[in-house]
Every structure is written in structure tokens, then in C-alpha cells.
């Protein structure tokens, strides 16, 4: 159980530095007395843009802090309330669409750069103005300020009343090997709306990593966004060259991957423990709220899930079918350890109580929590006929019994099981089959609209645009249009086009890719989930995650050589790149550390699969993702809901 | 060596003054200097001459001519003066020539006679004329002070940031003051003027009479006044031939001198050296030059020619038609070394080195002498320092050689001072060269800094020399070579006779990718010269596309700017351009531009979605993007509209748009929704309750739950709800109601399209085993086992499974056999299995 790391596995860099950096900067921004220097060459950006340079107004002294809901959990991970209060924060409020009750003379807003927030702040300020009240306002944008936000402030007539700052907090270490940018909106903004604002943020995050942990000697990437982020990052490095030069690289490889290269994996039900917990309870910012049904008390409990939780650390990457067995074994061991005290004399007992008991108790507590979680998962899954669902998914992945699967989905919709689940299955069907046949496309959509309401017409339009749910092209007439469109796409602005058209021109080609990369393992007899053979174990041995397979193949070859056909099928011919520096300063240890960057989010299943691959090959993977995601989050991002 | 001090003139006991030639002037002056307006810039700067300034005739041949020369007399520029009469000339700190005209206009010219700009010293001057003007230097830059015909003063302390200050009136001033000057104290500029026997100090608020302390009696008029280079000292020349020297604050007298010459001097300037205690004033008459200080005697020189004095930081430059000389106090180090019979360590060291070269053992003696006194370090330092003050390279060399010789006998003498002096002298000798003509002294050079010197070389377009100096001094590229190359490029773009391509290519060849060179700055200059095309070509070389954008916007190449901004990947930059475009173009053109730039379009859409919904609609309209337009109206139908009529109308618009987009499906779905909305409204009116905004499925369910079965069925028929769905729906609803009777009726209404297993399941969900069993029997054979197990009839399930001879079913049943009650069943299954195997 719980594969230990190979003894020669390289050490991970210490990412807690990122937390300290972010905390110090925030404190600095909150306490700031004088004009700041050093954090960010703001003047340069302003100069370049010819925007009039405003003196930073300071906000010394006590102030009330308004925090955007999305920022609360990440903020909590690096600076809790007491730290904030130590640094001149008086009261804390959540940014929500309500008038502010604060009576402080100084208001500080900690927000994401969203227009919605600007309007909220504007309404507060304007209300104060109407009431003849003057206060000081400061907006701290995290991770960066967008010009559009300033525009809105100006349009609302309060640009002169508020001062703006940036808190460049873009990387939150959720675990020893997992960094999250906590930008779930990246997925919708980029893959649906074609909004490239966040790419710069990614580039800056990469730049920060390379300044802290040395340059990356080997870079690989696939996807349009990956390429853009990479190029922007390179520009940043060039602008400030000299800083990273001569540093020994700590991380030998970096791999950038767009989420739309592999939607399939993200759409599958997760069956690895951590993924299941995420699917069932939703892990938010590295911690999960276990409800009363798990804690077997009347209270909910917020639990941090990471490598420090010894029990969790051993089961997180396990197939769910193994988890129960492991936990009961663990329980027996624990009991045995407790039982040891029977034969102890006083001195031994004293030792036991002072040294071991606390650990045992802690382990006991965790164990009972995870057992509770397992039970709860089991209950939920059996109720919805989980087996049936998994069977359908596997059928879709393998491409047989399509008709049966289609009617299963239809029934799923008819019974109003779950709008998100139904949508997910439809998308999975569409991607694996290169789009739905027109008849199914129409009928499934009709059924869905009847079940869940007409606003989902927009959801379907979104899904179509993102290439998640499309219609098979009937005959050649449309292929002609397609090729025309795709020509149009490539002609314009050197691959910097993101539009409704681009998804039209794309075919998912999943079946062909699956064959090329051997994603469906041939099973001789039962797949032993206890002793996995390959990464397919994260999907019960039915499917090797495409994203992980690509990474494995490229790392093996140290390039895209020989993968041309796959790249072509992925519609990424122009967006697969390799960049190696000739310097051989990298130690062999660092060359076995790989940073994988998921643009648009990654799932826990992918993380588990790559951790497994790492153990097999003696690598260690570090994950950087715009956010941890799962099928439900992807679908929700695409769904249109009535406000 | 004996003759070395020949040109040293003692003044009092403690100081020597020497005068040596810098250049013999190369200019071919036809006029006497006295017939010209003269201005020479300090720090070895250029000389401007305005010939015939006072001629009133308009004939072209006698029009004034403005000539600019280097300090060595090399012509830099010559132009015919076409503007009004000039009162005074002066150089600014940036080496720009300020020409003050009689009408108060000040014309600013560059070193090469290029007109830069002009400004006026105020409107009142127009009538009154300018009588006199002074250009002076302050910490802020260069100032101009004028005296008007109304005997009023106006000054500006910094012409770069022009703020005119009209000084208060001097009471009772009827005629022009006999002499005046601008003073600069405590960062404020004042005017000091002399009227008859009185002195007045004008500041911006008041006019106050002042008296110099210790002024000799009998003065009835001041003829000349001079302020020192640093504004610290003041000298006054009276009509009695008496010179008063004191602090500029007029609080302290330093010394006085009576020269007994009553003729007004042509010029009087201070000649002192920073950090020296000696004060001296140089007074020039037509043919006589006198250096006076704190001594009873003065030094006198005869002037062969008409000469002009230029005060410098550490001396006075004197130029005439044929020569250019420098007069200064001999620096302490030089004095120590060269004074006749000096025993100073430096002097001995110099001597020692000379003897050494002659291979004489005296060298050792001298050296020993210095060493015995422990003064070798001092000696070396002296030699190094003195070398700096020498003008002749030969003398510099011999002093440095002596220093180097002395250094050999010292442990750990820090080499910096020696190395730097060698470098500095090399630079100084280079710029002092005749062709360059910047006769800087070491002290001036140090005060000016290398950066400014480089700037001045660049200003003189001496790019190769500047670059050589940078390379020689190993200045960082960004400050040094690249900066100069950038300046060169900026000059290059002004060469209008060269074609755009050639200029661009030449610049790129020279500059390449030199770090720190900003092509956009050069392009901006090209644009400034009106060469837009060249600017665009140059921008092509700019590697950072973000840098190209602001200039492109300025040049009104907004569309190009947009694509560059997009290339840069900086969305903020794109947004900036977008807003620019939005204001610049009309709406239609703006949208058309966006259409070709998807990235910008989506950015703008995002903005509009939150901020300008109407614009978003227009945007879709413009694009004929009916699909999005439809979606827009759909969203409006539930987000923006409240009234049902409005909602239906929005949906109608949406449906029309979908038809146009050839999206039949969406159009039909929208029309269905319109029907549904109207119907829901009617239902609400007739039945009460909440129907609006429910999905079709939920509407039907609600009807069933409310007992309106007929209506529900009608609705399902109207909207062609598939049978399967209707059965599921009804089944669930009835079970929720626990209306088992109706459910049974329903189940018998016709053959169930979804089979009967769901019936069993749903009953069990409601924990009604009794009802469930009713349906279990009707379940089709494939699912029978499952159904039986659901209702808990293990035994019968076993029978059916055995009948089916289905291994999977058998195991399923077996797994349900628990406890003793099912023991018999389990056995039965095991037997059946065994049987089956046997049969095979």
C-alpha cells in the first residue's frame, strides 16, 4: 500500500518561501507609510503606457478591510485574522453586494481585478459622497491590477478618490508539490471568452519561480495558451536578465499544458481517494469541510488535506477500492499500539503517554475522519448507481456500445439526476466521438432544456464554442467550410486568434489519439488495483489520462520528436514547443524534478497519476495549476445560470 | 626647469599667477572683438559672435552675422541674423545660445546654429525696449535678467521652466544704473545695482539700499561690478580707481586695492580657485590687464589686442583675435614642486626621477632624503596632483613618471589615484585637442563630471570620440556607448537628404541589439522631425512590442498599434489602445477594426458585458453575429426584463436572430419557451401557485403534484414530451404524493415504456414494500432478479436466476443471501451451479 518514494527520489524545493513573500508584501501594503520601492516596477509600466503617474497614497493607521469571498481561503492560508489585526486592520468584512456597515475612516479593499468589484466599490464611495462623508479608500488588487478596472473607476467618477495597489500574490503552495494560482476563472475567461488577461499573470508567476528557484534548463509545452505564456515569460526574463543568470537550476524541466489539450481526463469521474473527496465534498484551497455525516457529531469540521496528514498522505493516491482495506488495517495497527500499554510498567507507561499517545490520538482522529468520509462517499455513490455510471464512462472512453450510452445519458437527463452530471456525460460523449451525430445532438439538447430550463440554450452555445459539446459535421459540405475557416484562423495574427470559429475548426480526434498513445490498456484478466501497472489505475485501469501520457512521452524523448502525428491530432501543430539550454549546470538531481504547469486547471486524478509515474521512473513532479479542478467545476464554469 | 616658472607672477607673498596659451586662434576674424557682441560659455564652451549688431540698415550685406566657434576658433555655425536687434548673448548650462532681443524676445539656438525655440520676457518690454540683459547660471539652470527702458528689472531664474518675475521698482531711478549684476543667494536670484554712490539690492519683494562694509570714502559712482563664479564674492570698481572686494552678501570685506586708473574697465572678473584662500580679480582695459588681490602690488599684463575675459571655475580664459589664454592661480601642488629651490617632497621626487633617468646616483640621495622624512607617500601624491594641473602633456608625463618611480618604493600605495589621473588626463588631452576645442582644466572636468562631458561631446556630434572615451573608461554600456549610439541615431534621423531605408538600415547596422538602446526613442525623434515612415521602420527594430505602442498611437497609427499591443500579450496595453481607438474612430470603423482582431474583440466584449451592454449588442449587430445576438436576447429575457410581455418580446427577438443565424434548433427552442412562458402565466392566473421560470419538466411535475393530471397531460402533448420522460415524471410525482392508487392506475394505463423496475425502485425508495411487490411481478425477465432482490424476495430471485441459468445473476443473489434465513436459498443456488457445471 501507499507506495513509498524511491530512495533516490530528488528532494523538493521549499515552497513555503512563497507564502512568506506574499505575507510580507501584504503586511507591507497594509502598513505602508512611505512610497514603496522594489516590489514591482510600477513606475515602469506606467511610464511605458504614458499614464499619468499618481503618487501612491498611503493609508497608515487602523482601517477596515473588505475581502473578496474568493480571496478569503487563499488569504487564510498565508495570513490569518490575528496577523491581519496585528498590522493595523481593525474589522474584516466580506465584499458582497450590500451597503457597508463599517464606521472606520479608512477602508481598504482586497479584491480580484474584476469589473463587478469596481462597481461595488464605486457604489460605496458614491453613497458616502451623497451622505457628505469623506473617508480614505484604497484598493489592493490581487494578483494584479487591470487597466479596465481603473477605467471603470474613472467612469464611475471615483478614480481620484481611491488609491490603488497591487498584491502580487499569485502562487499559493497548497502542498509540498502543489502550487495553485487560485484562479478558477482562468478556465472560463480564456477557453470560453478568449480573454488573455491572465496569461500575463501566469508568465509573472513563472518568472517569480525562476528568480527564486533558478532557471529551468528544459522547457516543453503544448497548447496555444502555453505557448503565449511561455513567450511572455521569456520576454520578462530577457527584460530583467542577469538576475537568474548563473544560478544553478533547482528544477530541471518545465512542462506547460493547456487544459483544452485534454478535456477527457478532466471530465471523467474520479476514483482515486483525493479526487473522490474533491468530487464529493469539494476540496477548497487545500481543505475540505466534512459535514456531520462524516464527523459523526453534530458539527462540521474543516480539515486541511495535505502531506502533513499522515493518514491522508498514505491513501490520497489510492484507488478507492483499496482505501477501506487500508484504513481497517491501519485501525488494527493503531489498536495494537494502544494495546501495548497493557503489559507496561510505570516507567514505560510514562514514556508512552508523554511521547506516543499524542501522536496516536492524532492519528486516531484522522483515521476516524477518513473512515467517516469513506462511508459517506460509499453511501452517495451507491445511491446513484455509481457502477452503472462508471460503466458508461468506460464504454465511452473505449468507444463501444455508443447507442446504449447515449440512451443511458438520455435517461439520466429525463430523471433529472443532476444537471451538471448530465452535461458532463454529454460532453464526454461528444469529445470521444468527435461530436454528436445531429439527431442525438438535437434530441439530447431538447431533453436537457425540458429538464433544466431554457437558459441552458446559452450553456450549449458556450460548450459549443469551447469545443466541449459539438455536432458532427454532416458530409463534406461543412468540412469545406471548416478548412476554409481553419485557414482563416491560421492566417490571422499568427495564431493569436481565439474565437467561436477556432473551436469549429477543431476536432477532438480522441479515438485516434487514444489508439496512437495506447490510452486504453489491454487487460488480460483482472486489473490489479492494489499493485498498479500504469497510470490507468487512477481510472480503475480503464484509461490512461491523456495529459499524463503526453507528459510521459515527451519526457522520455526529451522532445516532441516522433509525436508529430499526435500533436497534429491534438490540433496543436503550431503550439508544441521544446526549448533546451545547452548549459549543463543542472545537477542530475534537479533533472529529475519536473514542474508541470496546467493552464486551466488540473484534477487530483492527474496529480495522482503523475505521482505514480514519478515513483516508477524516479522523477518527482511539482504541479502548478491555475486552480485545482474537476468535472463539476468545468461544467459549472460553462453553465449559464440565472442570476 | 629654470624657465618653467618664468611665467609665474607673484601676487603678495603667498600666491603665484600664471598665464599660458591654450590655442592660437584659427578663426579668421575680420572685425575687432569690440565690434561684436561676444558670449563664451564657461567650462571651455563655445564662443558666439554677433557681428555688426548695432547696424540699423536693412541692407542684406550688412545684416548682422551670428557665428559660433569652438574655444579653439573652429567654426561651428554661421547664420545671417534676420530677427530684431540683439541686446545681449549668453550661453545656458545646456550650451544653448540665448539671444535677448531689444523687444524682449529671447531666441534660443543650438550649438550648431539650429533654432530651438523662443520665449518672451514679458509684454511690457515691447514698448520700453530692453536696455541691457544678463544670462546667469543658477542651481536650477540658466537665468535671464533684463533691464528695460523704464528702468525696471525682470528676471527668470530658469529658462527651462519659464517663470517671469518682475522686480520691484527702484525708488527715484531716473536713468540706467551705472552697473548691475544678477546675484544668486540661497537659491533666490537678486539684482544688485549701482546708482551713483548708492547700491541697491532687489529681491522679489523689495528694494533695499546696501552699503559695502569698509568702503573707502569719496566714491561717487561704481563703474563695474563682478560676482565670482560661485556667487560667493563680489568686487566693485569705483570711479576713484578703487576696487572693493568682499562677500556677495555685502557683510564682510576681504580686501581692497587702489589702482589709480579712473577709466572704466572693459571687464572685471574674479579669478580664484575652489578651496584656495587666495582671492583675486582680473580687470581689463583696452590695452591693459591687471590682477589685483590682497596685496599692495598688482600683476600687470599688456594686452596686444582687443581681448575678452571668460570667468571659469578656477581661473579666467582670455581670448583675442589671435590667441586664447588661461590665467589662473598656480595650484598648491604645482607651487610646491616647481617653486624655485623647493625642498617639498614632490620636488625632490621629481628631481630623483630625473637623476635616475640620467643614471646618476643622486637619484638615490634624493630618494633617501624623502624617505628619511617619511614623506614618500606625500611626494607621490603631490606629483600625481600636480600632473593634473599641467596643460602640457610633456610635463604631465614627467610628473607621472616621477610618481610612478616613487610608487616603486612604497608598499601598498593604493593605485587608484594614479590610474585615475592617467585616465583623466588622457581624456582631458583628447578633448583639449585643437580639433575638439574644449580646454577643460582638471578641476573643471571634475566639477562637470564625465557624464556631462560626454553629453557635450554628443552635442558637438563628436560621437566617435565620445564612444572611444566610454570604451576607454569602461563605462557601463547603458550609460556609455549605447547612450551615445542612441544620440547618434537621433541625429542621424534628422539627415533629411538620406532616404528612410538607408537611415533605418544604417542605424540598425550600428546599433544592432546593443543593450539599453531604445529604438522607440529614436523613432520618436524621427517622428519629431516629421519622418513618420522612418519612425515606423525604426519601430520594427524595437524588440519589445509594448514599447512600440505609445509612439504608434501618437503617430495616429492606431491600428498598427493595436496589432503590436496584441503581439506584446499585454492585455492592459491592448485595452489602452482600444480606448484610444474608441475615441478616435467612429463607431462603425471601430467595430470593423475589432472584427479583425479577435483578441481585442473578446477583451472589449468582456468589458462591455459588465459596463456597456448596449454596445455589446451593437457589436454583435455590426458583425451580423446572429448567434451571439440571440444569446444576448435570451439572457436579457431573464436577466434584464421583468414583465412577462417584455420577456416574451426579448425571446421573440432572440428567435428571429437564431433564424437568421440558421440555428433552427435554438429558434424552435426559444419559440417553445415563449409558448411555455405564456402558458405558465395563464396557469398562475388560473390555478395560483408558482409556475413561471420552471422548466417544462418541472411545470408538468408541479401540475401533477397539484392534482391537475389532465392539464399535465395536455401540456406534455403540446410540447411533445417523450413518453419515457412523461412516465418517469409521473412515476416520481405520484410516488412523492404517495398516491399509490393513481400510480397503479397509471401503471395499467398502457405498457410502460420504461419497464416496471423503476416502479419497484421508487416504491422501495418510499419504503412501500407492499406496493413494490405488486410491480415486481410485472418486471421484464432481464431485470426480474434485480426487482425481486429489491423487494427482498431472495428465494424467488434465486428461482428466477436458476431458471435463467445466468451466472452473474446467481452470484448477485448469492451475495444477497445473508444470515440463517437465506441459508436454504444459498444451498439451492450452489446446487444449481454445480448442476450447471455438470451439464456442461
PDB file of N, CA and C in Angstrom, chain A residues 205 298 365:
ATOM      1  N   UNK A 205       4.124  34.668 -12.678  1.00  0.00           N
ATOM      2  CA  UNK A 205       4.312  33.641 -11.656  1.00  0.00           C
ATOM      3  C   UNK A 205       5.524  32.774 -12.011  1.00  0.00           C
ATOM      4  N   UNK A 298     -22.390  16.546  15.661  1.00  0.00           N
ATOM      5  CA  UNK A 298     -23.343  17.477  15.060  1.00  0.00           C
ATOM      6  C   UNK A 298     -22.666  18.683  14.431  1.00  0.00           C
ATOM      7  N   UNK A 365      -7.791  10.262  15.404  1.00  0.00           N
ATOM      8  CA  UNK A 365      -8.776  11.253  14.997  1.00  0.00           C
ATOM      9  C   UNK A 365      -8.867  11.305  13.465  1.00  0.00           C
TER      10      UNK A 365
END
